XYZ file of C-alpha atoms in Angstrom:
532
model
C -98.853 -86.322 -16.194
C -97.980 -84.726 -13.188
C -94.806 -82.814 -12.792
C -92.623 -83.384 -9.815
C -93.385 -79.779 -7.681
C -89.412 -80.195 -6.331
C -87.266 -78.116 -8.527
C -83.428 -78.804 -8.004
C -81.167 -75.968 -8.399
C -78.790 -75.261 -11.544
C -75.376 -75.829 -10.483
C -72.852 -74.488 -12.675
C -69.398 -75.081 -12.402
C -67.222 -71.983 -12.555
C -64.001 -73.815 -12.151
C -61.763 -74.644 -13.797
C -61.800 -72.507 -17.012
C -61.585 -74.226 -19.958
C -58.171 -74.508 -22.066
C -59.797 -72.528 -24.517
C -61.035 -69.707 -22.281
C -57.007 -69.754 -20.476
C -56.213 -69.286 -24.046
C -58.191 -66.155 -25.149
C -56.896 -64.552 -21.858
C -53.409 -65.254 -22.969
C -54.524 -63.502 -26.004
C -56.026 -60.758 -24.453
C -53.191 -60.035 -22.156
C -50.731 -60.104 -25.055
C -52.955 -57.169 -26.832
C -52.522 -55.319 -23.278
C -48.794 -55.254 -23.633
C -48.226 -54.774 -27.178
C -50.705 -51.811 -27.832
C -50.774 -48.451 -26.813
C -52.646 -47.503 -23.798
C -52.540 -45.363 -20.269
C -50.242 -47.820 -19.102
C -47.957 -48.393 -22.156
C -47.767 -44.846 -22.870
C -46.133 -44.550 -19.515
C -43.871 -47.894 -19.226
C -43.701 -48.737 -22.937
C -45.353 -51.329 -24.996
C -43.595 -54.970 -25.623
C -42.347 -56.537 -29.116
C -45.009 -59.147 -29.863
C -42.816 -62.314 -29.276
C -41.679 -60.404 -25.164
C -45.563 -59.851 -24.981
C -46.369 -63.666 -25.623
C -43.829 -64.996 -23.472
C -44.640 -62.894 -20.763
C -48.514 -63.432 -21.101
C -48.306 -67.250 -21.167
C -46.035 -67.021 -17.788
C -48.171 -64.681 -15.969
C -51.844 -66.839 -16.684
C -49.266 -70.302 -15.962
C -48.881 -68.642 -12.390
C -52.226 -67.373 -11.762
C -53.966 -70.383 -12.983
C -51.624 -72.193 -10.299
C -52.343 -69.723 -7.407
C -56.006 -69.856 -8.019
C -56.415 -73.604 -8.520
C -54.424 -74.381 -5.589
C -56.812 -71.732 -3.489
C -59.606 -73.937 -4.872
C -58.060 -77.171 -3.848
C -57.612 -76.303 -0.433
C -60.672 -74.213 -0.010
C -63.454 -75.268 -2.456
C -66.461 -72.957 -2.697
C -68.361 -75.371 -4.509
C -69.329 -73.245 -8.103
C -65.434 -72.124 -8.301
C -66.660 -68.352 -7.862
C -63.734 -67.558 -5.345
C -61.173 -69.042 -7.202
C -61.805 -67.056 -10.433
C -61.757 -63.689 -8.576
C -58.598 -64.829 -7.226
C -57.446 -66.003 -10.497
C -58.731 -62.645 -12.427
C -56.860 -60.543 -9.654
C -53.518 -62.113 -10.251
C -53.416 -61.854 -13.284
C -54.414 -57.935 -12.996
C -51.518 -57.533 -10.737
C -48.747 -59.455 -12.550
C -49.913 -57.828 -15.737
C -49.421 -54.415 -14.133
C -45.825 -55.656 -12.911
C -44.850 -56.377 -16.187
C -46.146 -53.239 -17.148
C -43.961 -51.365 -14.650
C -41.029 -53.265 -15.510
C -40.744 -52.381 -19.181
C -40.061 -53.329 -22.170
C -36.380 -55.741 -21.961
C -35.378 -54.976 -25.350
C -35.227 -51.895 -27.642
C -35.125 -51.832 -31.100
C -33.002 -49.577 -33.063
C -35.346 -48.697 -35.822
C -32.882 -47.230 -37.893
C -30.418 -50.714 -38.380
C -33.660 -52.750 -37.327
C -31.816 -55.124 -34.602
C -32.674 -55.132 -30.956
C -30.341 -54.643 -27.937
C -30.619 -55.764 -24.446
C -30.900 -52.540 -22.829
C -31.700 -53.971 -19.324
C -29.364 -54.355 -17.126
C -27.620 -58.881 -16.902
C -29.464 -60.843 -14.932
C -27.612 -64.389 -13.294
C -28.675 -67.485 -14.641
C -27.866 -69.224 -11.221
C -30.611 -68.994 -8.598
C -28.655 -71.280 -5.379
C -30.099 -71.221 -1.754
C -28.006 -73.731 -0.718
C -25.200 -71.653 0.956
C -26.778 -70.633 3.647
C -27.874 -71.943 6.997
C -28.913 -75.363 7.024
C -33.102 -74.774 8.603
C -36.248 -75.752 7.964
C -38.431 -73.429 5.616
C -42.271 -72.800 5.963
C -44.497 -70.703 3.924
C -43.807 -67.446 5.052
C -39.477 -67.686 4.952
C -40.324 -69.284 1.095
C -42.491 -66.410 -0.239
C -39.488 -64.087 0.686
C -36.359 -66.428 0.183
C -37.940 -67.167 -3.834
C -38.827 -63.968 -4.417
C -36.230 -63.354 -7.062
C -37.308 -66.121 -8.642
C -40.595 -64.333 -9.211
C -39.251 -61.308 -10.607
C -40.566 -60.456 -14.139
C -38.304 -61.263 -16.681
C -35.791 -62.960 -14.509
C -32.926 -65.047 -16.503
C -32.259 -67.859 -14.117
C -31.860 -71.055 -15.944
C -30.336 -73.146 -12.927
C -31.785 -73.348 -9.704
C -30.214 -74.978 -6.703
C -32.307 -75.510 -3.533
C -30.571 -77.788 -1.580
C -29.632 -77.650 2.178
C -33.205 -76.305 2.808
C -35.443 -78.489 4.439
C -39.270 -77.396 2.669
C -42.485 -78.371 4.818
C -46.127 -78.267 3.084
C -46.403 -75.024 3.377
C -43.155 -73.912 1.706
C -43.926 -76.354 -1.322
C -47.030 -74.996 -2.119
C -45.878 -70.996 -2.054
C -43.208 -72.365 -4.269
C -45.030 -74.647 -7.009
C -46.165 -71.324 -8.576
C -43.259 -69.941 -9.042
C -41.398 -72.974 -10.287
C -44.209 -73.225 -13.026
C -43.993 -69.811 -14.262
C -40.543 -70.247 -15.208
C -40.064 -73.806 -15.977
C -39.885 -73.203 -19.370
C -36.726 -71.764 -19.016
C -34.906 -73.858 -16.925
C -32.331 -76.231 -17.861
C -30.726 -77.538 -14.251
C -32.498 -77.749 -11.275
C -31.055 -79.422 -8.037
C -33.216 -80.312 -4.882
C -30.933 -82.432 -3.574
C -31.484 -82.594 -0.032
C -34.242 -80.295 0.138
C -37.188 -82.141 2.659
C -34.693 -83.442 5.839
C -36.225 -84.030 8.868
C -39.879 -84.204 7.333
C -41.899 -86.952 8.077
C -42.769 -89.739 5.090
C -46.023 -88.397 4.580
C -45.262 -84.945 4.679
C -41.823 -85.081 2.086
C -43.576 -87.069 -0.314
C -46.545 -84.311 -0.682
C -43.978 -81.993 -1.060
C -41.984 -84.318 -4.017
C -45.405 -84.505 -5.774
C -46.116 -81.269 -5.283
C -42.430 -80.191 -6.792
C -42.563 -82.900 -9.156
C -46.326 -81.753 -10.475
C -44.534 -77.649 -10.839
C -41.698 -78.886 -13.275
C -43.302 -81.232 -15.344
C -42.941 -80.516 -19.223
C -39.531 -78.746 -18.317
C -36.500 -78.966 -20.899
C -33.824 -79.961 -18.271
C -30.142 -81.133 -19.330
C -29.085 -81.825 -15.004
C -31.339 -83.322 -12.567
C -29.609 -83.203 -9.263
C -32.438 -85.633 -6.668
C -29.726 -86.913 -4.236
C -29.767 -86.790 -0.088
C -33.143 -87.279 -0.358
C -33.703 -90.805 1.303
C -36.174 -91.671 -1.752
C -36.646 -95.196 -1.790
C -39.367 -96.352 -3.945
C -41.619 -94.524 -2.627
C -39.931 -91.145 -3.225
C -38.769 -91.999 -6.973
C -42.444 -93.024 -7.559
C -43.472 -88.944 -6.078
C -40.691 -87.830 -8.678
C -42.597 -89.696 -11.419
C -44.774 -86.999 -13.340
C -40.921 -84.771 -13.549
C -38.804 -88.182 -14.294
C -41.296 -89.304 -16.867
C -41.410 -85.946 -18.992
C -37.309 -85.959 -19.401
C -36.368 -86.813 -22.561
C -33.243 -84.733 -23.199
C -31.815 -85.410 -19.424
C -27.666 -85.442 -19.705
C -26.995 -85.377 -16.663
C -29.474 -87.667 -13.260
C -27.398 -87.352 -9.844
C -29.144 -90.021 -7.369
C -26.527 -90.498 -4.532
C -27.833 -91.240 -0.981
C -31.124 -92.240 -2.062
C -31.774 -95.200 -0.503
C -32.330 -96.731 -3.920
C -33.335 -100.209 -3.421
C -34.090 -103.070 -5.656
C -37.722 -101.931 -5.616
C -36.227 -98.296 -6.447
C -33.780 -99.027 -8.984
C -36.248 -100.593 -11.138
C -39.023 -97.567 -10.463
C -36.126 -94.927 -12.192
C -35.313 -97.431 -14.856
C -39.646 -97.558 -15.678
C -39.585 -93.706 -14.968
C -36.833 -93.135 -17.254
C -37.604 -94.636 -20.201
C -35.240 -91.877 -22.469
C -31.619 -91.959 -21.947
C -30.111 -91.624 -25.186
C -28.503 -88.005 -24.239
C -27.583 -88.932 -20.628
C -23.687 -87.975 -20.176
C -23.760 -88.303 -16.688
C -25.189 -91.293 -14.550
C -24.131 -91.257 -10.430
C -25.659 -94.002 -7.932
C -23.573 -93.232 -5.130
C -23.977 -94.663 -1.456
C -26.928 -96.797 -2.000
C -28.542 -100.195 -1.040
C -28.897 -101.361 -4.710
C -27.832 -105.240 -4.709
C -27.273 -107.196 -7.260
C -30.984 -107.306 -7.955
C -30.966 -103.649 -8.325
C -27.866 -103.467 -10.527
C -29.783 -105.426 -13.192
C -31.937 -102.713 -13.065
C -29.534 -99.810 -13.012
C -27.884 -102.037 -15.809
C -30.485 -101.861 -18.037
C -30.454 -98.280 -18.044
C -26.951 -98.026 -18.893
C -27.678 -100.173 -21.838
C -29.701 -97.200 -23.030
C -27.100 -94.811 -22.275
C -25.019 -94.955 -25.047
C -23.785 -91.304 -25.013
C -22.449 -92.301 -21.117
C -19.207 -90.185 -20.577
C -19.071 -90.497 -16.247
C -20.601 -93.123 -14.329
C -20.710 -93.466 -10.889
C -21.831 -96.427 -8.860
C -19.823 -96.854 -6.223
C -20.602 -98.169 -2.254
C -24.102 -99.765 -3.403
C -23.795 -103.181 -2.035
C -23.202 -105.002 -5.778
C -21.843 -108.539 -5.851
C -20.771 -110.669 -8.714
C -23.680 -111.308 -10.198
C -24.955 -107.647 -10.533
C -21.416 -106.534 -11.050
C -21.342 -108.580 -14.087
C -24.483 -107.508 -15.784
C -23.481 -104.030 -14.821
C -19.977 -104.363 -16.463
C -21.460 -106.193 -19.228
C -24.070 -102.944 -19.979
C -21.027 -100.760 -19.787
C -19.546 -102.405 -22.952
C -22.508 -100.304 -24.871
C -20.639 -96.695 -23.899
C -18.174 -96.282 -25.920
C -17.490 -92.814 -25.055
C -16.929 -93.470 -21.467
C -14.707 -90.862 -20.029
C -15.115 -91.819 -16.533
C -15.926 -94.850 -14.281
C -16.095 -95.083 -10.354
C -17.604 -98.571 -9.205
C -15.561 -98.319 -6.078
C -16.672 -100.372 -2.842
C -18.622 -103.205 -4.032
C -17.967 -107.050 -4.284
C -17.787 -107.921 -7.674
C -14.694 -110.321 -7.097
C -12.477 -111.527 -10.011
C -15.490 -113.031 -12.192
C -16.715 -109.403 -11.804
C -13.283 -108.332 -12.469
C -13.123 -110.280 -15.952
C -16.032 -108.708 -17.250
C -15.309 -105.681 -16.362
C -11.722 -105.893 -18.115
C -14.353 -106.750 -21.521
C -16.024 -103.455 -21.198
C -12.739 -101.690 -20.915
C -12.009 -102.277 -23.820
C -14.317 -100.543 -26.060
C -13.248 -97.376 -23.797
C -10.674 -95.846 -25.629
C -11.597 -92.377 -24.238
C -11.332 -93.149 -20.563
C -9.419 -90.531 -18.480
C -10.439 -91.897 -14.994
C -11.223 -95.558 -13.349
C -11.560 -95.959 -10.124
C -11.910 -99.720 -8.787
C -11.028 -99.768 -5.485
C -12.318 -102.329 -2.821
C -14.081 -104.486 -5.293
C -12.199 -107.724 -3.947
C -10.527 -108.322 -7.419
C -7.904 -110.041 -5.987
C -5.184 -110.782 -8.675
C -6.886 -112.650 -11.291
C -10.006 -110.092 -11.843
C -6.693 -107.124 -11.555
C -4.574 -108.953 -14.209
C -7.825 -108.890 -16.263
C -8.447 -105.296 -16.173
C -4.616 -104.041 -16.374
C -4.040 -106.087 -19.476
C -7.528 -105.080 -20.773
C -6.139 -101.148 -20.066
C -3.057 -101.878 -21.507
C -4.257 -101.973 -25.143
C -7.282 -99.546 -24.610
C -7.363 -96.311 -22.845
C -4.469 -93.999 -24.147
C -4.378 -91.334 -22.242
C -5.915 -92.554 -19.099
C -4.784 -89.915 -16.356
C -6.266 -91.492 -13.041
C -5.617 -95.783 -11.795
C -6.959 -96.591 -8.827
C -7.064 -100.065 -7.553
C -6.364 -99.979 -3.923
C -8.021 -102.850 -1.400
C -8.475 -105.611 -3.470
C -5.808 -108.494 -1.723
C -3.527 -107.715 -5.227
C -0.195 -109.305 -4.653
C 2.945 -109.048 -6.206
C 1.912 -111.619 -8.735
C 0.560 -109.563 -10.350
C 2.949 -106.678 -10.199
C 4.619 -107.130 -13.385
C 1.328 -107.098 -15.334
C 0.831 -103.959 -13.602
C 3.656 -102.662 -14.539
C 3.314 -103.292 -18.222
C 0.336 -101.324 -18.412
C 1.520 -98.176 -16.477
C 4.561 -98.383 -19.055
C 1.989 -97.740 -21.815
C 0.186 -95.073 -19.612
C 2.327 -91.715 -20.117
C -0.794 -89.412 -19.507
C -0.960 -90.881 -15.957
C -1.254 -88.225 -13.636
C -2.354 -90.051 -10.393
C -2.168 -93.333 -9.295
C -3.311 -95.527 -6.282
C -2.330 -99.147 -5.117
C -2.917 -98.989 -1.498
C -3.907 -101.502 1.051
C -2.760 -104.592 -1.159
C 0.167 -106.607 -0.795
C 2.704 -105.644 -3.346
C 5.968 -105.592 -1.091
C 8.746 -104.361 -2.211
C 9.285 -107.174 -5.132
C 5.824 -105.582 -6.457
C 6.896 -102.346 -5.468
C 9.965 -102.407 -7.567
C 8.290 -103.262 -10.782
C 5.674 -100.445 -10.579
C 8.243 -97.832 -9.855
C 10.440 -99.221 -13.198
C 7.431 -98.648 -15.181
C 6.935 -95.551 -13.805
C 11.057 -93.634 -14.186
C 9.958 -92.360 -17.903
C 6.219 -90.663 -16.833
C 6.752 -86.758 -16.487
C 3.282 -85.852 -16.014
C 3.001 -88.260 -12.579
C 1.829 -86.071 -9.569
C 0.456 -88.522 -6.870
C 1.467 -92.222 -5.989
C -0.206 -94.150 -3.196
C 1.404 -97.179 -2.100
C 0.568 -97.209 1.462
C -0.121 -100.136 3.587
C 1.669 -102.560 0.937
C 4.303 -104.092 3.093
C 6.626 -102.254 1.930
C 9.769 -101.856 3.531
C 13.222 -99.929 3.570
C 14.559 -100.742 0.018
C 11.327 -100.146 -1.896
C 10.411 -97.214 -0.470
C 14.474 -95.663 -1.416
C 13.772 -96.639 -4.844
C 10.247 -94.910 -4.928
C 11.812 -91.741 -3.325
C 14.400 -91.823 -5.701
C 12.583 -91.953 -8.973
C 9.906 -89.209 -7.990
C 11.591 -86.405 -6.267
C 13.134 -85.399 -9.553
C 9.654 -85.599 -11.487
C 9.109 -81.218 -12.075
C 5.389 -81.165 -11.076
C 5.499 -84.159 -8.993
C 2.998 -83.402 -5.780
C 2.422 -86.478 -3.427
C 4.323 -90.132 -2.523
C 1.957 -91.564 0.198
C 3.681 -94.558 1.644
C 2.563 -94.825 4.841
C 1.416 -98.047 6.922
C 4.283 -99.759 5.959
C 6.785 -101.834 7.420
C 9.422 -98.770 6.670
C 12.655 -98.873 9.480
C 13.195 -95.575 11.469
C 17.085 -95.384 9.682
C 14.679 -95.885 6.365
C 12.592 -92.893 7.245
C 15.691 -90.712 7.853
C 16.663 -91.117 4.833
C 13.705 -90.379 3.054
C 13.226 -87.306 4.926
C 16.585 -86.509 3.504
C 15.804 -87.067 -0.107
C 12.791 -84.519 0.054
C 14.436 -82.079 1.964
C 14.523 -79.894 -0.863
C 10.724 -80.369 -0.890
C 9.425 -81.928 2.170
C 5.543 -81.051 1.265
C 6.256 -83.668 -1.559
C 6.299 -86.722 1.145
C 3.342 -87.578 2.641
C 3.580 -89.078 6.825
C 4.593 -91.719 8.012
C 1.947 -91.969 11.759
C 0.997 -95.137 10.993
C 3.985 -97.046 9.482
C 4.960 -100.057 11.874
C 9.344 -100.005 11.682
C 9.102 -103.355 13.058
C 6.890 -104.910 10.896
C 7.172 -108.187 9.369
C 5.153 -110.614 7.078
C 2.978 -112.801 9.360
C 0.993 -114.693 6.790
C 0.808 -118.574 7.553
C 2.871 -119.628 4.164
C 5.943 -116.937 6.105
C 5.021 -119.068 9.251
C 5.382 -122.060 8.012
C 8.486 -121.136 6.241
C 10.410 -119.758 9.527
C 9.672 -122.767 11.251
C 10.742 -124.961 8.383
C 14.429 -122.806 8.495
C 14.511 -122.967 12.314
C 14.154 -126.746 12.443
C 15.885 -127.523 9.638
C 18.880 -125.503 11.758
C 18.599 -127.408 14.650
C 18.684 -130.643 12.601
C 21.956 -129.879 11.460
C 23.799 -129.390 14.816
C 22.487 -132.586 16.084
C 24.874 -135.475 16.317
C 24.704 -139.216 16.506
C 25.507 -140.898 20.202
């Protein structure tokens, strides 16, 4: 047999290291800082448990550094990228080693004190200049966040706009202390980036915080769409105690809303739930409803301005019936409509904790508000905030209103405005309302209101203690009428909100009034005719 005279070379593979071999470094490095040595004879040597921690943190972010080296500049066996990843690991080792020991042990009581001086748990960026950040700015702006044995546990680094660059300096950090983090917030953190270049940097944050233990996610003002939820997938996927997922201004889409309800498959601790300023749908809001379904622990929900009709508004309101320790609901500035309005006024009332609704602009009209208020009256004790304003709510249904409130004395604020109560609906509301001491705001602008109704407003709440605010302006209020309310909160002026856009000479011009006029004017004329 003849052998082939063409001998190809050996090629062996120097990187990655295996888990075992990242392992007996971890192992190795923990014997550096807990026995005596040069170095620890000097600095001090670390209680086993410090050593550990400190050893698993310091390979995390070498193995990062030195794999992301490789990535971007293979060397085909890996040779490069194992000096690298020897060398950092050297050098954060000797940091470490400089630093100290954090705790001391009294040997004589045997328990340890924190001898070092506190360290802040917040680590927030956000406050200064809006800019864009590149490599070099992020190496020195995160620097504290690579500080051996820092204590931050919430990070916040929004109003920064990061390019590739930046991401990459910061993915080792964020691993090497991801195990200690419990809120992050990158809310509005790649502005101005184009698509290609912000979702590399979402994967790229996404990949650094996987595994962590977070109770607040905070991914708003990010423009996400599906696209973007889908980079967030490897961080949304590993949250299973998540109490608190902000997604406002997210572009979150029908397409979107079901890629966070696949992502986020675990929602048994979520507290907190916000889908604010969105183009959801009602196709979406089946999505976002089935997610509230698995909410049951839901305390504050917020899903307001995302384009939901009746038929999403409905399967929403119908999920909400599941939360039954609802604290707080804003659905304000959608188009559920009375149907809506009905179901919503079901859900209601398995919320006896509720402290705040706010369900403005949701075209209710008075059927779907007669719903809710007599849903509220038997439910919700000590609800504090009622908001309702812009939903076409006449005084028809004032006086069911007006029942409720009189079973609200926790009330603190309350808001009617731009509907069409006039001063018959008006009048109702303010009975309910003589006997509540803890009332501080009441907005009844735009309401038709006129001179008598506002008196008897003005009358009942300047001589509430802590009362604060009466808005009723954009009404149809006479300039004698203002006078006098100007002289009823003399003694506290600040108490009276303006009057810029109230219209003295206004009158009802709805086609029913119309008709009516005309009706009066001829019947007039028909009684001072005579027969020739």
């Amino acid at each position: 047999m003849e052998l082939n005279s063409e001998h190809r070379p050996l090629s062996i593979k120097l990187w990655p290291p295996s888990q075992n071999t990242r392992q007996t470094l971890v192992e190795r490095m923990t014997k550096n800082l807990t026995t005596n040595s040069l170095f620890t004879q000097k600095y001090g040597t670390l209680d086993q448990e410090e050593a550990e921690e400190n050893a698993k943190r310091i390979e995390d972010v070498a193995f990062a550094t030195a794999n992301l080296h490789y990535e971007n500049e293979p060397d085909g066996d890996g040779g490069s990228a194992v000096q690298l990843y020897a060398k950092e690991c050297s050098k954060l080792l000797l940091d470490v080693l400089k630093s100290g020991p954090s705790k001391k042990y009294n040997e004589e009581v045997g328990t340890s004190t924190n001898t070092s001086a506190p360290h802040e748990s917040v680590f927030d960026i956000s406050k200064g200049q809006r800019a864009f950040i590149e490599a070099e700015e992020a190496q020195e702006l995160l620097k504290p966040l690579n500080e051996p044995g820092n204590s931050f546990t919430k990070i916040c680094l929004s109003n920064r706009s990061f390019g590739l660059g930046a991401a990459q300096v910061a993915q080792p950090i964020l691993i090497s202390i991801k195990d200690q983090l419990k809120e992050v917030d990158i809310s509005d953190f790649i502005a101005g980036r184009s698509e290609a270049e912000a979702l590399d940097v979402m994967k790229i944050f996404s990949t650094a915080l996987e595994g962590t233990v977070l109770k607040s996610l905070n991914l708003s003002d990010n423009a996400l769409g599906e696209k973007g939820v889908r980079a967030f997938g490897a961080l949304l996927k590993s949250q299973n105690c998540l109490e608190e997922l902000y997604l406002m201004n997210d572009g979150i889409s029908e397409d979107a809303a079901r890629a966070v309800c696949e992502l986020i498959p675990f929602t048994e601790k979520l507290k907190v739930l916000y889908f604010h300023n969105n183009m959801t749908g009602d196709e979406g809001a089946l999505a976002i409803a089935e997610i509230v379904k698995r909410s049951p622990s839901l305390e504050d929900f917020r899903c307001s301005s995302t384009r939901i009709g009746t038929e999403g508004g409905v399967a929403l309101c119908d999920a909400l019936g599941n939360c039954t320790h609802l604290k707080k609901l804003d659905l304000r500035d959608n188009m559920f409509g009375a149907e809506g309005g009905v179901s919503l006024s079901k859900a209601v009332t398995k919320h006896a904790g509720l402290r705040e609704i706010y369900m403005s602009y949701l075209n209710l009209e008075d059927d779907g508000a007669i719903a809710i208020v007599d849903a509220l009256k038997e439910s919700a004790p000590h609800l504090e905030v009622l908001e309702m304003s812009g939903n076409d709510i006449t005084a028809h249904a004032a006086s069911a209103i007006a029942a409720c409130l009189a079973a609200k004395q926790s009330l603190v604020k309350l808001n009617l405005s731009d509907n069409e109560l006039k001063d018959e609906g008006a009048m109702l509301i303010n009975k309910a309302l003589e006997s509540h001491v803890q009332l501080k705001e009441i907005d009844l602008s735009c309401n038709q209101i006129t001179r008598s109704g506002a008196q008897q407003l003005a009358l009942t709440v300047v001589k509430k203690a802590d009362f604060k605010l009466l808005n009723i302006n954009g009404n149809f209020i006479s300039n004698e009428g203002i006078v006098e309310l100007k002289d009823i909160f003399k003694k506290s002026p600040n108490m009276l909100g303006p009057f810029d856009e109230n219209d003295p000479d206004g009158t009802d011009n709805d086609e029913g009034a119309d008709e009516e006029g005309s009706a009066d004017e001829l019947e007039s004329k028909m009684k001072n005719l005579g027969v020739n």
